[in-house]
mmCIF file of C-alpha atoms and ligand atoms in Angstrom:
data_model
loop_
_atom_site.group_PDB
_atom_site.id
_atom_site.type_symbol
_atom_site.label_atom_id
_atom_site.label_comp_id
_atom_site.label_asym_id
_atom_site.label_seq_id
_atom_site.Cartn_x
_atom_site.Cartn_y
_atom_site.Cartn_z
ATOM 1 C CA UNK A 133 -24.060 -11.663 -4.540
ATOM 2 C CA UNK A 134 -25.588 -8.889 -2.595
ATOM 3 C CA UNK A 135 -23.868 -6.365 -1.109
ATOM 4 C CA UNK A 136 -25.371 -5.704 2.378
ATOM 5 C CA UNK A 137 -27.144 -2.141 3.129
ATOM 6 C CA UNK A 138 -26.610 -1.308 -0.456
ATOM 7 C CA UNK A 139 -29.288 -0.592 -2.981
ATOM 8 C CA UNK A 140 -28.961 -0.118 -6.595
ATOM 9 C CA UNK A 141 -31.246 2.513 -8.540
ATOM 10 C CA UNK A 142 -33.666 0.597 -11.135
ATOM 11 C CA UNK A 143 -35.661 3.733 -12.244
ATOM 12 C CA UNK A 144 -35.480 4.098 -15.715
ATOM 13 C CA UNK A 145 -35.086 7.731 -15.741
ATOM 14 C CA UNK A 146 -31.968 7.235 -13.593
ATOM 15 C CA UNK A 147 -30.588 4.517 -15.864
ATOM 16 C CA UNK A 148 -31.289 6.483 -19.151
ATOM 17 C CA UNK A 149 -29.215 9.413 -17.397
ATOM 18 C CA UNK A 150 -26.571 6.958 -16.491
ATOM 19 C CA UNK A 151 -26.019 6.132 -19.763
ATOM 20 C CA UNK A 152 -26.067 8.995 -21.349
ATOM 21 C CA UNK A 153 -23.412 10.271 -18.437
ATOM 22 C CA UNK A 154 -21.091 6.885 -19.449
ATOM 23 C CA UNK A 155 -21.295 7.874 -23.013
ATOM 24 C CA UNK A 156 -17.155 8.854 -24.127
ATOM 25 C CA UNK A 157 -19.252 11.537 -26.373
ATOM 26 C CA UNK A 158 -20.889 13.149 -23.487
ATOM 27 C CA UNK A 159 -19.310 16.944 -23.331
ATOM 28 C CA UNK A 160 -18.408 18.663 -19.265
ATOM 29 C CA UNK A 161 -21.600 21.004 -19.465
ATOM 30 C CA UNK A 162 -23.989 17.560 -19.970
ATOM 31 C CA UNK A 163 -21.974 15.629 -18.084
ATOM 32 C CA UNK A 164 -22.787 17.879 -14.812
ATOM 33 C CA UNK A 165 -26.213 18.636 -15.935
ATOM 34 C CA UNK A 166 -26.667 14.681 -15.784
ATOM 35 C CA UNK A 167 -24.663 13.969 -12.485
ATOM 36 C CA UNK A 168 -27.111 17.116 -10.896
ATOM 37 C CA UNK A 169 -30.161 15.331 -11.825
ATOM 38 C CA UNK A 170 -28.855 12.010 -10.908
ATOM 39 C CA UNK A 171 -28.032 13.388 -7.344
ATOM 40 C CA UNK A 172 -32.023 14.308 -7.274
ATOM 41 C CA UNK A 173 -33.257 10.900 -7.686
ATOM 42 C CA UNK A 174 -30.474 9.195 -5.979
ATOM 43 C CA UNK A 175 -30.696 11.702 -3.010
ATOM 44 C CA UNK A 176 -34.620 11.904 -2.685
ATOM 45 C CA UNK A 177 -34.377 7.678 -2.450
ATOM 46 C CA UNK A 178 -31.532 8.074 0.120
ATOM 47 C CA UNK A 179 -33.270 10.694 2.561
ATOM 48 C CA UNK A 180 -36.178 8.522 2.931
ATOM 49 C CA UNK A 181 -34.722 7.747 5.963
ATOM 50 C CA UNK A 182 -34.763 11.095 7.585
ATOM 51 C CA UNK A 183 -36.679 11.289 10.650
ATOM 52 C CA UNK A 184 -40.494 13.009 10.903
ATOM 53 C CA UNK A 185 -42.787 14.484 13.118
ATOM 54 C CA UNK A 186 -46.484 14.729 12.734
ATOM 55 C CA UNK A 187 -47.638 18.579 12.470
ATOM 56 C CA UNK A 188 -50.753 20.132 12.686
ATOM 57 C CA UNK A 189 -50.976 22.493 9.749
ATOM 58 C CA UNK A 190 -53.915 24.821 8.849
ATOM 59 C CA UNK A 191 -54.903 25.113 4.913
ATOM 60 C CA UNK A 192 -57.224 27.898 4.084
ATOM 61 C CA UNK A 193 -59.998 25.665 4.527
ATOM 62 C CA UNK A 194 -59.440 23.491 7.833
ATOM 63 C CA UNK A 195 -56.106 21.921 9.673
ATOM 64 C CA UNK A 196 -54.438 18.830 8.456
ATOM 65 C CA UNK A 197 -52.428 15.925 9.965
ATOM 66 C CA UNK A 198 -49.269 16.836 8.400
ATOM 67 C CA UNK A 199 -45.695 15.309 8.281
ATOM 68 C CA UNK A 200 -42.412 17.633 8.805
ATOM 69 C CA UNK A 201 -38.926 16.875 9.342
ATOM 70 C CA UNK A 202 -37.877 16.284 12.729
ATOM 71 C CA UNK A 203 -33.792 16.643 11.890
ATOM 72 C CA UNK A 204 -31.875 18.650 10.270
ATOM 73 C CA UNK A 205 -30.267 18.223 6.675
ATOM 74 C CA UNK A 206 -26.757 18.266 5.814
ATOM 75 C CA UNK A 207 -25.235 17.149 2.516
ATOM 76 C CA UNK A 208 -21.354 17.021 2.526
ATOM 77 C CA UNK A 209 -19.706 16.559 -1.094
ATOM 78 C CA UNK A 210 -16.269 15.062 -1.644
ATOM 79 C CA UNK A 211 -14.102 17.491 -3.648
ATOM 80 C CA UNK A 212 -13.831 17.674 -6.356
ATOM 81 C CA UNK A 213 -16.330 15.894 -8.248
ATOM 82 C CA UNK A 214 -18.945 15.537 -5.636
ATOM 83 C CA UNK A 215 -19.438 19.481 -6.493
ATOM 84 C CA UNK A 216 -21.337 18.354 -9.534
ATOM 85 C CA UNK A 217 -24.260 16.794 -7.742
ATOM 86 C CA UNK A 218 -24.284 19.791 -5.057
ATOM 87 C CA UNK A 219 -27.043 21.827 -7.380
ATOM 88 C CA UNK A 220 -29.002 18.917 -7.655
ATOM 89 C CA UNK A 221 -28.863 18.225 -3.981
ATOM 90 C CA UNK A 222 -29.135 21.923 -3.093
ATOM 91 C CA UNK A 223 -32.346 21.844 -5.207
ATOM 92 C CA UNK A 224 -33.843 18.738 -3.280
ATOM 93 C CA UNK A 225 -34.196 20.781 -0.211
ATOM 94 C CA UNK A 226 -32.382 24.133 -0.545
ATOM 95 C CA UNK A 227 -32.722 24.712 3.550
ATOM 96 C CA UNK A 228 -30.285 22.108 3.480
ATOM 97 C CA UNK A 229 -26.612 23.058 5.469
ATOM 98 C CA UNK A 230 -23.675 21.949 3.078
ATOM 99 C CA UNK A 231 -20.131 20.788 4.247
ATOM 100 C CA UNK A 232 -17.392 19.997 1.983
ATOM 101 C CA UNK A 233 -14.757 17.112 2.427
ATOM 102 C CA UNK A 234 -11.355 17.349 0.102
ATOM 103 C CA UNK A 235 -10.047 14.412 -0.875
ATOM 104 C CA UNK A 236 -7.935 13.170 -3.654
ATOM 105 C CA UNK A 237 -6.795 9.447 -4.087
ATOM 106 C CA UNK A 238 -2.219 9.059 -4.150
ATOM 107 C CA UNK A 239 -2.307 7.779 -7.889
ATOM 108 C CA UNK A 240 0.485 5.338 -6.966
ATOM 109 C CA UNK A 241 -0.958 3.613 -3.984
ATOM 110 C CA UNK A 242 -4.621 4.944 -4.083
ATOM 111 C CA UNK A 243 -5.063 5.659 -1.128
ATOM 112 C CA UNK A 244 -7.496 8.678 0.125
ATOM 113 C CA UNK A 245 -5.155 12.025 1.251
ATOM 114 C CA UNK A 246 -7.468 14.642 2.739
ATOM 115 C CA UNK A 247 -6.970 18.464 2.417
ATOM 116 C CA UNK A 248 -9.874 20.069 3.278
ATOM 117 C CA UNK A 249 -12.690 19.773 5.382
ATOM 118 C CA UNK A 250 -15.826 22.833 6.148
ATOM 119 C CA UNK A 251 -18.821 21.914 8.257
ATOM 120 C CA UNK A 252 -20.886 22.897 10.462
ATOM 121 C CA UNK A 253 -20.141 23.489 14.083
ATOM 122 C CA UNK A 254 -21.788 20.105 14.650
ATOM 123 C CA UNK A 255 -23.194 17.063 13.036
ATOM 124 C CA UNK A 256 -24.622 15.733 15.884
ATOM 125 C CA UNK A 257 -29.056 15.101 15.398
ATOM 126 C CA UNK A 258 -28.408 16.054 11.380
ATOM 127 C CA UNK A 259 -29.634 13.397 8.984
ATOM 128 C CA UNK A 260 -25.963 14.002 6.800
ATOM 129 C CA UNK A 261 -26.032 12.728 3.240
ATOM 130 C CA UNK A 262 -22.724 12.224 1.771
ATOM 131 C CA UNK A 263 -22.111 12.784 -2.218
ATOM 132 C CA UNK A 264 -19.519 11.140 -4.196
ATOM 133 C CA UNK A 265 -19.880 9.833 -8.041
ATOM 134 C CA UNK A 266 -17.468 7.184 -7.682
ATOM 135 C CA UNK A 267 -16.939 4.196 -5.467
ATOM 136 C CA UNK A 268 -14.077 2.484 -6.757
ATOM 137 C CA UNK A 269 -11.273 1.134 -4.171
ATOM 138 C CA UNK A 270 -13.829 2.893 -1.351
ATOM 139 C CA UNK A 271 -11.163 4.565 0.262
ATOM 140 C CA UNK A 272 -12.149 8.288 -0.690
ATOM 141 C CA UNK A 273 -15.891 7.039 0.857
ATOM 142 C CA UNK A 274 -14.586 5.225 3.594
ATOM 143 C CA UNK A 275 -12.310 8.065 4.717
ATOM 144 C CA UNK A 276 -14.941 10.577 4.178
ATOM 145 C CA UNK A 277 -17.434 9.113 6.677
ATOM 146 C CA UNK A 278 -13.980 8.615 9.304
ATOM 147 C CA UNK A 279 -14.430 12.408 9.252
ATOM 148 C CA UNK A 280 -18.091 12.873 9.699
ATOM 149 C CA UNK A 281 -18.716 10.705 13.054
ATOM 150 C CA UNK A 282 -15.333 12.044 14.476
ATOM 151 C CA UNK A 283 -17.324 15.052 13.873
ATOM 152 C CA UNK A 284 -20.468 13.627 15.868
ATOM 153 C CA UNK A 285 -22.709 12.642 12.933
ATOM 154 C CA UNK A 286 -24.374 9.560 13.956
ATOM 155 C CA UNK A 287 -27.339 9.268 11.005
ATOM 156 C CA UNK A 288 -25.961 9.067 7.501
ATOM 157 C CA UNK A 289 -26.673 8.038 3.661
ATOM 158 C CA UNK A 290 -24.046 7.632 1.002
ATOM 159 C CA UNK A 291 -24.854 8.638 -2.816
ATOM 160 C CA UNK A 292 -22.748 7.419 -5.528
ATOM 161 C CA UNK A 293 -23.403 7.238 -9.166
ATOM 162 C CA UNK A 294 -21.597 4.532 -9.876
ATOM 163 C CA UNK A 295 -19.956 1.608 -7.441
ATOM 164 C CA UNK A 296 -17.495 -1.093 -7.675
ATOM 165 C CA UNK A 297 -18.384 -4.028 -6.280
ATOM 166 C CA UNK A 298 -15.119 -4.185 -4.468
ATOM 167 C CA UNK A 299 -15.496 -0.673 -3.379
ATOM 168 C CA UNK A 300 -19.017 -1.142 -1.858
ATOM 169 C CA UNK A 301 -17.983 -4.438 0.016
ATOM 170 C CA UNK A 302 -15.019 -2.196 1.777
ATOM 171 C CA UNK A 303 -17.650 0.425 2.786
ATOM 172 C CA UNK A 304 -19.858 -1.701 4.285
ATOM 173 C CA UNK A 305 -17.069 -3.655 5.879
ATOM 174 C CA UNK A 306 -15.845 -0.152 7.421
ATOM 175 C CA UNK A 307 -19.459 1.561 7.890
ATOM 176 C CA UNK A 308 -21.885 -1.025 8.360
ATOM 177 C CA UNK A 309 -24.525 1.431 9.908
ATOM 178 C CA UNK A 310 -23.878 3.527 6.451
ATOM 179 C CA UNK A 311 -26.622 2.764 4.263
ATOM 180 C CA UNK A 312 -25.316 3.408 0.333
ATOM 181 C CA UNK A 313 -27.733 4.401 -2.702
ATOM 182 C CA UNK A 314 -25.730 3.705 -5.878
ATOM 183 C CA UNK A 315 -27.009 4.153 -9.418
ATOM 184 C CA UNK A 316 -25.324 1.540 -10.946
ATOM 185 C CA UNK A 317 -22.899 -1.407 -9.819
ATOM 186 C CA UNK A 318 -19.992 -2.482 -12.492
ATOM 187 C CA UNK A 319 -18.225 -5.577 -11.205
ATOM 188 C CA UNK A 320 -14.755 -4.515 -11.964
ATOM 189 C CA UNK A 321 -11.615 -2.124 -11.165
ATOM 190 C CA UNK A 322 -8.878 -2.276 -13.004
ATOM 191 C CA UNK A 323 -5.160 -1.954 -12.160
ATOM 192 C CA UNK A 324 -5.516 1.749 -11.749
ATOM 193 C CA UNK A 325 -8.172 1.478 -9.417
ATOM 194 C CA UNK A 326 -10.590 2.527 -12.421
ATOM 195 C CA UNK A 327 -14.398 0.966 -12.521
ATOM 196 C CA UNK A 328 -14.751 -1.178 -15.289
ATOM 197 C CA UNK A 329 -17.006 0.021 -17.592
ATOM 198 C CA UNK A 330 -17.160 2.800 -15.697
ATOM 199 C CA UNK A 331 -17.580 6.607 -16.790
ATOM 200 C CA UNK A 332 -13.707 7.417 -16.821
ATOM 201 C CA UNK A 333 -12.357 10.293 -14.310
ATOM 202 C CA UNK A 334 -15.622 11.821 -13.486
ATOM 203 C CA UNK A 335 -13.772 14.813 -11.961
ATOM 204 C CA UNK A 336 -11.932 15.267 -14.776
ATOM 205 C CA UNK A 337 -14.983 14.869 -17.567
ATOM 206 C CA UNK A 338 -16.834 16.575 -15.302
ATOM 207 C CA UNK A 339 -14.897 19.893 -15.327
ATOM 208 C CA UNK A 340 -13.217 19.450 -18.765
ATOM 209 C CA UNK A 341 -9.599 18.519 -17.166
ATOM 210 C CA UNK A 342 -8.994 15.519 -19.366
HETATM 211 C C1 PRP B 470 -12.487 10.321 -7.507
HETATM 212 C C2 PRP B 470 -13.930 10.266 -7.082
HETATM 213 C C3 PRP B 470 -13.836 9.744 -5.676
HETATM 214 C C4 PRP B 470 -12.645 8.838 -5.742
HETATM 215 C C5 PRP B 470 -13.122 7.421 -5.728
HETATM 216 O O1 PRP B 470 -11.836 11.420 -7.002
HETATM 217 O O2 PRP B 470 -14.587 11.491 -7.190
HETATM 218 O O3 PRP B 470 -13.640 10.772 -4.726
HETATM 219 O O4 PRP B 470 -11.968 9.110 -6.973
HETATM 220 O O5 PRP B 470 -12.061 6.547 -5.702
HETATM 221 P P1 PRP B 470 -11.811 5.539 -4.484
HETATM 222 O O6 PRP B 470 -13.125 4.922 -4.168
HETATM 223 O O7 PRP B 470 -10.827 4.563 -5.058
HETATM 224 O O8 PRP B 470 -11.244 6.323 -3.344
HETATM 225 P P2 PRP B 470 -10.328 11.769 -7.441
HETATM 226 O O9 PRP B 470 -9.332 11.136 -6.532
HETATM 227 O O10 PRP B 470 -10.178 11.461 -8.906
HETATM 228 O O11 PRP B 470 -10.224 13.302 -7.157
HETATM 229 P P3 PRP B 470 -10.901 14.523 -7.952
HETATM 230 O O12 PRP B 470 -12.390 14.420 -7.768
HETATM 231 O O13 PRP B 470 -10.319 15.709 -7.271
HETATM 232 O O14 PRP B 470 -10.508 14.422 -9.403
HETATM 233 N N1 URA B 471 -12.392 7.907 -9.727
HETATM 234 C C1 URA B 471 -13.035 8.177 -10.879
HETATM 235 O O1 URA B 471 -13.327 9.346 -11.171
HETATM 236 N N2 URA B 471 -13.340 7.180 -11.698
HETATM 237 C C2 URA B 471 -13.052 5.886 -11.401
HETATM 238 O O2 URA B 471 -13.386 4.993 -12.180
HETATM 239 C C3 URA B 471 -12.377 5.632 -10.198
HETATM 240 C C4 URA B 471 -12.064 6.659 -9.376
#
């Protein structure tokens, strides 16, 4: 069954990466390299909904009906393993503003608890493209985005890596105007509010914490 407002990467470039990132062999420095270049392709399908303006632009040789960005870009990562697809994001479009969320989920109930938040004075008019690897119980997600419109920002796109299917059903049942861009969809969490297969604790592999 379809998730609604969801889409699931099928470029093969992103699934080879994917792999390679799920791999138990996979060592920290690959494993960020991977999740940066993940967040390219992920991100670049995601901001296809940013809104343009036509442009008059003069080449060296005449003008040209051109197509710019009528908003402005913000990417907000969710500490702390969302910092692993900032470079790739950051490379995307480096005139980009950057916000961070902190957010860790209570191991025994799983539930989000925030403890940090840096933006922008406003959100309001930005296109704001949230980064997370993992969707798993959705409450990290799901919190995060409680933060950005209380915070004004009324156009958004969420990146994740990987999904649950439980965890992208809660999204969309919290943030229906949300669109999400996911990588991959695994069917399963398990009683630790783990995916299932999964990549493990992608903070933890990611920074060498295991
Ligand atoms: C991970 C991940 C998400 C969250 C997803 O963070 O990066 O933020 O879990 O789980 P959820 O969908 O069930 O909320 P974690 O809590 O491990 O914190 P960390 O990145 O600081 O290690
Ligand atoms: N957070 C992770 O890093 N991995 C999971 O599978 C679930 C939450």
């Amino acid at each position: 069954m379809t998730v609604p407002n969801l889409s699931v990467c099928k470029h093969p470039l992103v699934l080879d990466k994917i792999a390679r990132l799920r791999d138990r062999k996979t060592v920290s420095a690959d494993f960020r390299r991977l999740a940066g270049e993940i967040a390219i392709m992920l991100g670049c399908e995601a901001l296809s909904g940013v809104k343009t303006k036509p442009e008059l632009v003069r080449t060296p040789i005449d003008t040209c009906e051109s197509v710019r960005l009528a908003q402005e870009l913000t990417f907000v990562t969710i500490l702390r393993a969302g910092l692993g697809m900032t470079d790739g994001l950051m490379k995307l479009e480096p005139n980009a503003r950057l916000a961070h969320i902190g957010i860790y989920r209570n191991e025994d109930t799983l539930e989000p608890v925030r403890y940090y938040a840096r933006f922008p004075q406003t959100l309001a008019g930005n296109f704001v493209l949230l980064a997370d690897p993992m969707l798993a119980t959705g409450g990290s997600a799901v919190e995060a985005v409680n933060i950005l419109k209380s915070r004004d920002a009324k156009h958004m796109a969420f990146i994740c890596i990987i999904a649950s299917r439980a965890g992208a059903k809660r999204f969309h049942q919290a943030h229906p105007d949300v669109p999400v861009c996911a990588g991959a969809l695994d069917e399963t969490l398990n009683e630790n509010g783990y995916i299932v297969p999964g990549l493990g604790d992608a903070g933890d592999r990611m920074f060498g914490t295991v």
